[in-house]
PDB file of C-alpha atoms in Angstrom:
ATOM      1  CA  UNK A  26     -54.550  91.152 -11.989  1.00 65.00           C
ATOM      2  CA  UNK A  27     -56.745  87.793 -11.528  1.00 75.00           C
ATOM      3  CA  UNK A  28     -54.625  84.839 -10.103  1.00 87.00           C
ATOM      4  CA  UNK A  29     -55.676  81.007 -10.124  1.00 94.00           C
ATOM      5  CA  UNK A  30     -56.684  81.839  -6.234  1.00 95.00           C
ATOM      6  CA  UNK A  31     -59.573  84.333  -7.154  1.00 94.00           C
ATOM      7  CA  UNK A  32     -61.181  81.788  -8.504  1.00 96.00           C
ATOM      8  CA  UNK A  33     -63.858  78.748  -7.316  1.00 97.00           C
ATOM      9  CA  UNK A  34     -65.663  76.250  -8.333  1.00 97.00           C
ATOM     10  CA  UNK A  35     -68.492  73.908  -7.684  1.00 97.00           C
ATOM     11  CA  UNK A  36     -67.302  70.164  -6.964  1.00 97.00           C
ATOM     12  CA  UNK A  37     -68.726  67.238  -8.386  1.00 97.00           C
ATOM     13  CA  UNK A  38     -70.702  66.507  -5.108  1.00 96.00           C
ATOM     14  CA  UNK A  39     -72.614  69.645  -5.160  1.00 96.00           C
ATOM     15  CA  UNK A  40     -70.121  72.131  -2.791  1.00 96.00           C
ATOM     16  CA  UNK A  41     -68.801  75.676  -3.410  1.00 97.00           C
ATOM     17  CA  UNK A  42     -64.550  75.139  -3.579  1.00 97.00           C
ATOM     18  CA  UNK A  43     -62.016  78.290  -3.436  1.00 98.00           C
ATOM     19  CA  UNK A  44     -58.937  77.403  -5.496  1.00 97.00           C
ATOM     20  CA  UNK A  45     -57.668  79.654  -2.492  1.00 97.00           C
ATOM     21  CA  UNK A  46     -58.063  76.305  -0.599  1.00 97.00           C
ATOM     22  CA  UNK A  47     -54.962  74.753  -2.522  1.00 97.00           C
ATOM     23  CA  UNK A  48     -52.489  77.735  -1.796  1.00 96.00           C
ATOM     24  CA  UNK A  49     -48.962  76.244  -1.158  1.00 95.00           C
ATOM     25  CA  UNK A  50     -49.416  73.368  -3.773  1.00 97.00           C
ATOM     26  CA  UNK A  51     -48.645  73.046  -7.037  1.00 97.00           C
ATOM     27  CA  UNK A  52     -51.454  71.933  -9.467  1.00 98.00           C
ATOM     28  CA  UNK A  53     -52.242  70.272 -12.266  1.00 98.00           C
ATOM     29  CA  UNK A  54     -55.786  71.433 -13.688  1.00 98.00           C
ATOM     30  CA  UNK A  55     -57.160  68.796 -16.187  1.00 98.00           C
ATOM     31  CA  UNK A  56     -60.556  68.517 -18.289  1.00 97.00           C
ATOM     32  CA  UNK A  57     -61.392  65.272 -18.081  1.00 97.00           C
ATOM     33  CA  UNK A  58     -63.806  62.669 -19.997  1.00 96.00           C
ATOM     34  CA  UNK A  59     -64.855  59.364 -19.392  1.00 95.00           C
ATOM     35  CA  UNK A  60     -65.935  58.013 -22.581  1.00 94.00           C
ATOM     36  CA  UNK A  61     -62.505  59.433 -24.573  1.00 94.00           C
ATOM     37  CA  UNK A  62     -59.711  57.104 -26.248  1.00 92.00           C
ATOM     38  CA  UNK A  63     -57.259  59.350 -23.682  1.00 94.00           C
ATOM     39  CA  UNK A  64     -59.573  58.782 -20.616  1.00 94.00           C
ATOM     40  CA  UNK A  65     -56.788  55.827 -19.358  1.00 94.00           C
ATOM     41  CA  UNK A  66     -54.683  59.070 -18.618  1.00 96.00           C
ATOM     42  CA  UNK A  67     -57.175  59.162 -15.698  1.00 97.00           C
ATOM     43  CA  UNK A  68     -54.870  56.099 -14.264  1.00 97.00           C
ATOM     44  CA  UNK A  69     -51.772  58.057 -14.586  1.00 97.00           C
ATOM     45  CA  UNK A  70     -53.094  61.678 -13.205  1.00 98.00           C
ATOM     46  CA  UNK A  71     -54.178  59.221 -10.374  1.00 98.00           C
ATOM     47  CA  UNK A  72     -50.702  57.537 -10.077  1.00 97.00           C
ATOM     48  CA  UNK A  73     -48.689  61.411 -10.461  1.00 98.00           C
ATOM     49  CA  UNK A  74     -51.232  62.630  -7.433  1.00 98.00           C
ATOM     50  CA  UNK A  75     -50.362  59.381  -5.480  1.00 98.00           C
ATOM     51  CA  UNK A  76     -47.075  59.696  -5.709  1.00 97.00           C
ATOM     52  CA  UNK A  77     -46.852  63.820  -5.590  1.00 98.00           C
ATOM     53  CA  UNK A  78     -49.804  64.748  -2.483  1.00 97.00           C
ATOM     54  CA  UNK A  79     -47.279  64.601   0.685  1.00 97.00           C
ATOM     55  CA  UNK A  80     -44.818  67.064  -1.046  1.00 97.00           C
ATOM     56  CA  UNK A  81     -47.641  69.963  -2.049  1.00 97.00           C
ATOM     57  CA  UNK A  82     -49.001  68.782  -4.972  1.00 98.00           C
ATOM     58  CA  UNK A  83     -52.386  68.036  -6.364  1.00 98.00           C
ATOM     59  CA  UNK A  84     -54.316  67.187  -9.460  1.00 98.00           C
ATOM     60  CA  UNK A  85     -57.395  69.084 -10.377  1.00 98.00           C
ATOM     61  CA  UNK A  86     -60.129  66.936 -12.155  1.00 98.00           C
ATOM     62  CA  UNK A  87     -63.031  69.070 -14.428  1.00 98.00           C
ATOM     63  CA  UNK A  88     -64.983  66.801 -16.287  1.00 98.00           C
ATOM     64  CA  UNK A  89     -66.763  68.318 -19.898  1.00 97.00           C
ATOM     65  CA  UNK A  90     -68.575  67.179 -22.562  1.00 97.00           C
ATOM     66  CA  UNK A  91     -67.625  69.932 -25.434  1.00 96.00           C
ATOM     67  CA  UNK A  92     -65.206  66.743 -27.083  1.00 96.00           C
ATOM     68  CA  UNK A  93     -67.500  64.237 -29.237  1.00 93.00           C
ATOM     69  CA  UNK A  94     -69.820  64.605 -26.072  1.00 94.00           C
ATOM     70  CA  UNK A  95     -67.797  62.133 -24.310  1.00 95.00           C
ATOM     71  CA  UNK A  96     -68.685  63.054 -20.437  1.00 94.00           C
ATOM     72  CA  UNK A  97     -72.769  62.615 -20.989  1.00 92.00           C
ATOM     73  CA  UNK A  98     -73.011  61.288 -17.755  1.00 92.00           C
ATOM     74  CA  UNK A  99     -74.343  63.146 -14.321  1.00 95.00           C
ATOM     75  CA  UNK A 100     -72.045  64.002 -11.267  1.00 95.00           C
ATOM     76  CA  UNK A 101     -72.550  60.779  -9.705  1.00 95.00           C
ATOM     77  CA  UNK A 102     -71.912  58.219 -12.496  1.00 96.00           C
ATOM     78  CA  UNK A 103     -68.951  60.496 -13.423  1.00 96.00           C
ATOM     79  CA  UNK A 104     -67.544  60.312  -9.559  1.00 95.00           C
ATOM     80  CA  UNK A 105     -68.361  56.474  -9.688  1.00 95.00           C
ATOM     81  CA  UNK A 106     -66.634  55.526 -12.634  1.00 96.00           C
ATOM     82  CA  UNK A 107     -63.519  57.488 -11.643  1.00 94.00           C
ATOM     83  CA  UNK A 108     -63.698  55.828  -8.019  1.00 95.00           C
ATOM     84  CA  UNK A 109     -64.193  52.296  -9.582  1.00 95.00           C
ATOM     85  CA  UNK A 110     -62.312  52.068 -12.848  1.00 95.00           C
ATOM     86  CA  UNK A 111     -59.332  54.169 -12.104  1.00 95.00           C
ATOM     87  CA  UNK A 112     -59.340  54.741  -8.082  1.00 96.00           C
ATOM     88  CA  UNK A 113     -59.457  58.684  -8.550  1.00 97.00           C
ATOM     89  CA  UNK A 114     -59.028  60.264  -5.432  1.00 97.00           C
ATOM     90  CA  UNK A 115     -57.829  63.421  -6.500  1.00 98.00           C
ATOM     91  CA  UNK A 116     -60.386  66.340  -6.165  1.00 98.00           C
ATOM     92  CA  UNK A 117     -63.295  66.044  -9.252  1.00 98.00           C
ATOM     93  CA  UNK A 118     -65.717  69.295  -9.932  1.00 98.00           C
ATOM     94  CA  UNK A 119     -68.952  69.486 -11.834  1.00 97.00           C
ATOM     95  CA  UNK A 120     -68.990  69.433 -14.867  1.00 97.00           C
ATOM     96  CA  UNK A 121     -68.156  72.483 -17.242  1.00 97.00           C
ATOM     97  CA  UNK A 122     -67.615  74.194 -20.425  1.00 97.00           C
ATOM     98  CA  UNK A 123     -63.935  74.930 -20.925  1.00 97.00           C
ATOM     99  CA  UNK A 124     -64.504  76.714 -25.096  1.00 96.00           C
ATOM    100  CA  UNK A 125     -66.960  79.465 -25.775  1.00 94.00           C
ATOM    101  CA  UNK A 126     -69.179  81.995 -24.452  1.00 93.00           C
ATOM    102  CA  UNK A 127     -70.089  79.632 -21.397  1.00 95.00           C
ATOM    103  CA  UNK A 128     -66.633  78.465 -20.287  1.00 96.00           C
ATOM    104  CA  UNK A 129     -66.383  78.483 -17.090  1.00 97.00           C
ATOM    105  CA  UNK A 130     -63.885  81.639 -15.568  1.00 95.00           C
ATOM    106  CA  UNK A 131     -61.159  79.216 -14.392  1.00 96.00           C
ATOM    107  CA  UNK A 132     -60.599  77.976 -18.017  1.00 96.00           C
ATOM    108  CA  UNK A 133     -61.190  81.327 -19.485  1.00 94.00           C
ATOM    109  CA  UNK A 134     -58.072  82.616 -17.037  1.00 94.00           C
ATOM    110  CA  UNK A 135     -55.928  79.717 -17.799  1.00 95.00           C
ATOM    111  CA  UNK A 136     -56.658  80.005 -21.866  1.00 93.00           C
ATOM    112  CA  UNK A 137     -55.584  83.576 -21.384  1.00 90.00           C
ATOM    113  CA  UNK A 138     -52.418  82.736 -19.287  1.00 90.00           C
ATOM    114  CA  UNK A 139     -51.123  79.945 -21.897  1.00 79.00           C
ATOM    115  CA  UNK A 140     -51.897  79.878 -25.450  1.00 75.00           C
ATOM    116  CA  UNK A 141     -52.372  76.202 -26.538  1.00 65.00           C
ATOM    117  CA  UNK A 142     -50.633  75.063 -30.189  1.00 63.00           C
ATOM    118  CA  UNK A 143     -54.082  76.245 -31.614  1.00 62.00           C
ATOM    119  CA  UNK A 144     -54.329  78.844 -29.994  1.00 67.00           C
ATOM    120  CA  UNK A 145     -56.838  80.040 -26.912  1.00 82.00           C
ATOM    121  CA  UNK A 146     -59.337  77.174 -27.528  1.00 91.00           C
ATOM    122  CA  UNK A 147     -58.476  73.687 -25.355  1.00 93.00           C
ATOM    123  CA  UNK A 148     -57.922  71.314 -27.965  1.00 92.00           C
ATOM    124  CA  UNK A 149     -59.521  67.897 -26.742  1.00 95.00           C
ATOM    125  CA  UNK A 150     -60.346  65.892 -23.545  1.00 96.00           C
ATOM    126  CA  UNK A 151     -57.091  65.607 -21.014  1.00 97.00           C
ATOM    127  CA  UNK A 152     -55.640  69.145 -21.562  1.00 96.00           C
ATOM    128  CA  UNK A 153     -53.316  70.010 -18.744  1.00 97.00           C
ATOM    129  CA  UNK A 154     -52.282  73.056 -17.182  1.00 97.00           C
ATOM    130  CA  UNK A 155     -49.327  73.175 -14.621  1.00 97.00           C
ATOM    131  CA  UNK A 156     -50.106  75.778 -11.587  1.00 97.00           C
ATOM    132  CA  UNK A 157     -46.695  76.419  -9.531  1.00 96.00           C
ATOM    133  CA  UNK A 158     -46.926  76.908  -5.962  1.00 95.00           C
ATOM    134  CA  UNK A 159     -47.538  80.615  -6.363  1.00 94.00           C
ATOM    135  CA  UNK A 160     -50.543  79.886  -8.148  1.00 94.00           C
ATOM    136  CA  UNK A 161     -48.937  80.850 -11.850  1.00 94.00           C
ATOM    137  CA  UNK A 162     -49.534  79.264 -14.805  1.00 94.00           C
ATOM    138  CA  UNK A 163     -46.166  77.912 -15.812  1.00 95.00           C
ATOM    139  CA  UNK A 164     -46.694  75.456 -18.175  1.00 95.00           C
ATOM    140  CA  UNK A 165     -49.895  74.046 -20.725  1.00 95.00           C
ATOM    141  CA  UNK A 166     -49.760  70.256 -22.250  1.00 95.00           C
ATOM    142  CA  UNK A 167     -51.529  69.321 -25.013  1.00 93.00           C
ATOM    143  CA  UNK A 168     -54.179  66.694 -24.400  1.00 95.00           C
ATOM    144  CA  UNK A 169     -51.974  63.895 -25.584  1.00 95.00           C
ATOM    145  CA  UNK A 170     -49.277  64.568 -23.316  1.00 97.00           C
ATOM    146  CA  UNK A 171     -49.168  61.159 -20.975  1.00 97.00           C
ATOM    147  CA  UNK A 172     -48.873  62.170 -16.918  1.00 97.00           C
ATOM    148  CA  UNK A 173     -45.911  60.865 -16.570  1.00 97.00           C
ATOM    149  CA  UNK A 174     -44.126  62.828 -18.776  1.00 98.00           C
ATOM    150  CA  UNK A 175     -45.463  66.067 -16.957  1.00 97.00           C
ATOM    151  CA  UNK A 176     -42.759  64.548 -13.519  1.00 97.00           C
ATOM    152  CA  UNK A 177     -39.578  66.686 -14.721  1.00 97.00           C
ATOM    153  CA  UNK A 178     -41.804  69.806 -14.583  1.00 97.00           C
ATOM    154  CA  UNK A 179     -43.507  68.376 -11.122  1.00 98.00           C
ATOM    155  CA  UNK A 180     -40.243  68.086  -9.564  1.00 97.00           C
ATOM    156  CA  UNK A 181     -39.008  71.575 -10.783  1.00 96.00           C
ATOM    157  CA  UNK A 182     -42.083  72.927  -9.126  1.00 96.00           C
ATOM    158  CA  UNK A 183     -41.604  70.733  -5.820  1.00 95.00           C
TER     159      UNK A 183
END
């Protein structure tokens, strides 16, 4: 049976990444957009990672443009904006599908792990999925769930 270790993908500055890497810490795996009315969640994924790195935890950033096409940029204007606007230091990949026939194996695995209100599909820009330190799904949010309201279910992880 797959786990959230088997699985890698390419970073938004071009390198091969094994989710193996982040064994030990619990994760928060995001699809992320930059041109989306929720992208200001960006500041408060930034301020849970801040706040949660020294005790095992990180945030996983995935940008894709399936939502209103609201990531059209490339890698680097992505990884720029995040940088500037919100001071995202938290790992960002290359963009990806997350719905349909080309969705990427990481989302397909976490769609199959936890159902969404909707079902397998992810909803909308900022959907979060909460990766103990096992590497088990444990929990999904929908895309209008604000960071900070994910910290009880950080802590219980930490």
């Amino acid at each position: 049976m797959p786990n959230i270790y088997d699985f890698s993908a390419e970073t938004i500055t071009g390198e091969q990444q094994p989710l193996s890497a982040f064994k030990g810490q619990a994760m928060l795996i995001v699809n992320v957009a930059s041109a989306c009315g929720l992208t200001p969640h960006y500041e408060g994924l930034q301020s849970l990672y801040s706040e949660y790195k020294d005790q095992g935890f990180t945030v996983l950033g995935f940008p894709c443009n399936q939502f209103g096409a609201q990531e059209p940029g490339s890698h680097e204007e992505i990884k720029s904006f995040c940088e500037t606007k919100f001071g995202v230091s938290f790992p960002m990949f290359a963009k990806i599908d997350v719905n349909g026939d080309q969705a990427h194996p990481l989302y397909k695995f976490l769609k199959n792990e936890k159902k969404g209100n909707e079902g397998d599909d992810i909803e909308w820009n900022f959907a979060k999925f909460l990766i103990n330190k096992e590497g088990e799904v444990v929990e999904r949010f929908h895309p209008k769930v604000e960071p900070k309201d994910i910290k009880p279910s950080i802590n219980s992880l930490l």
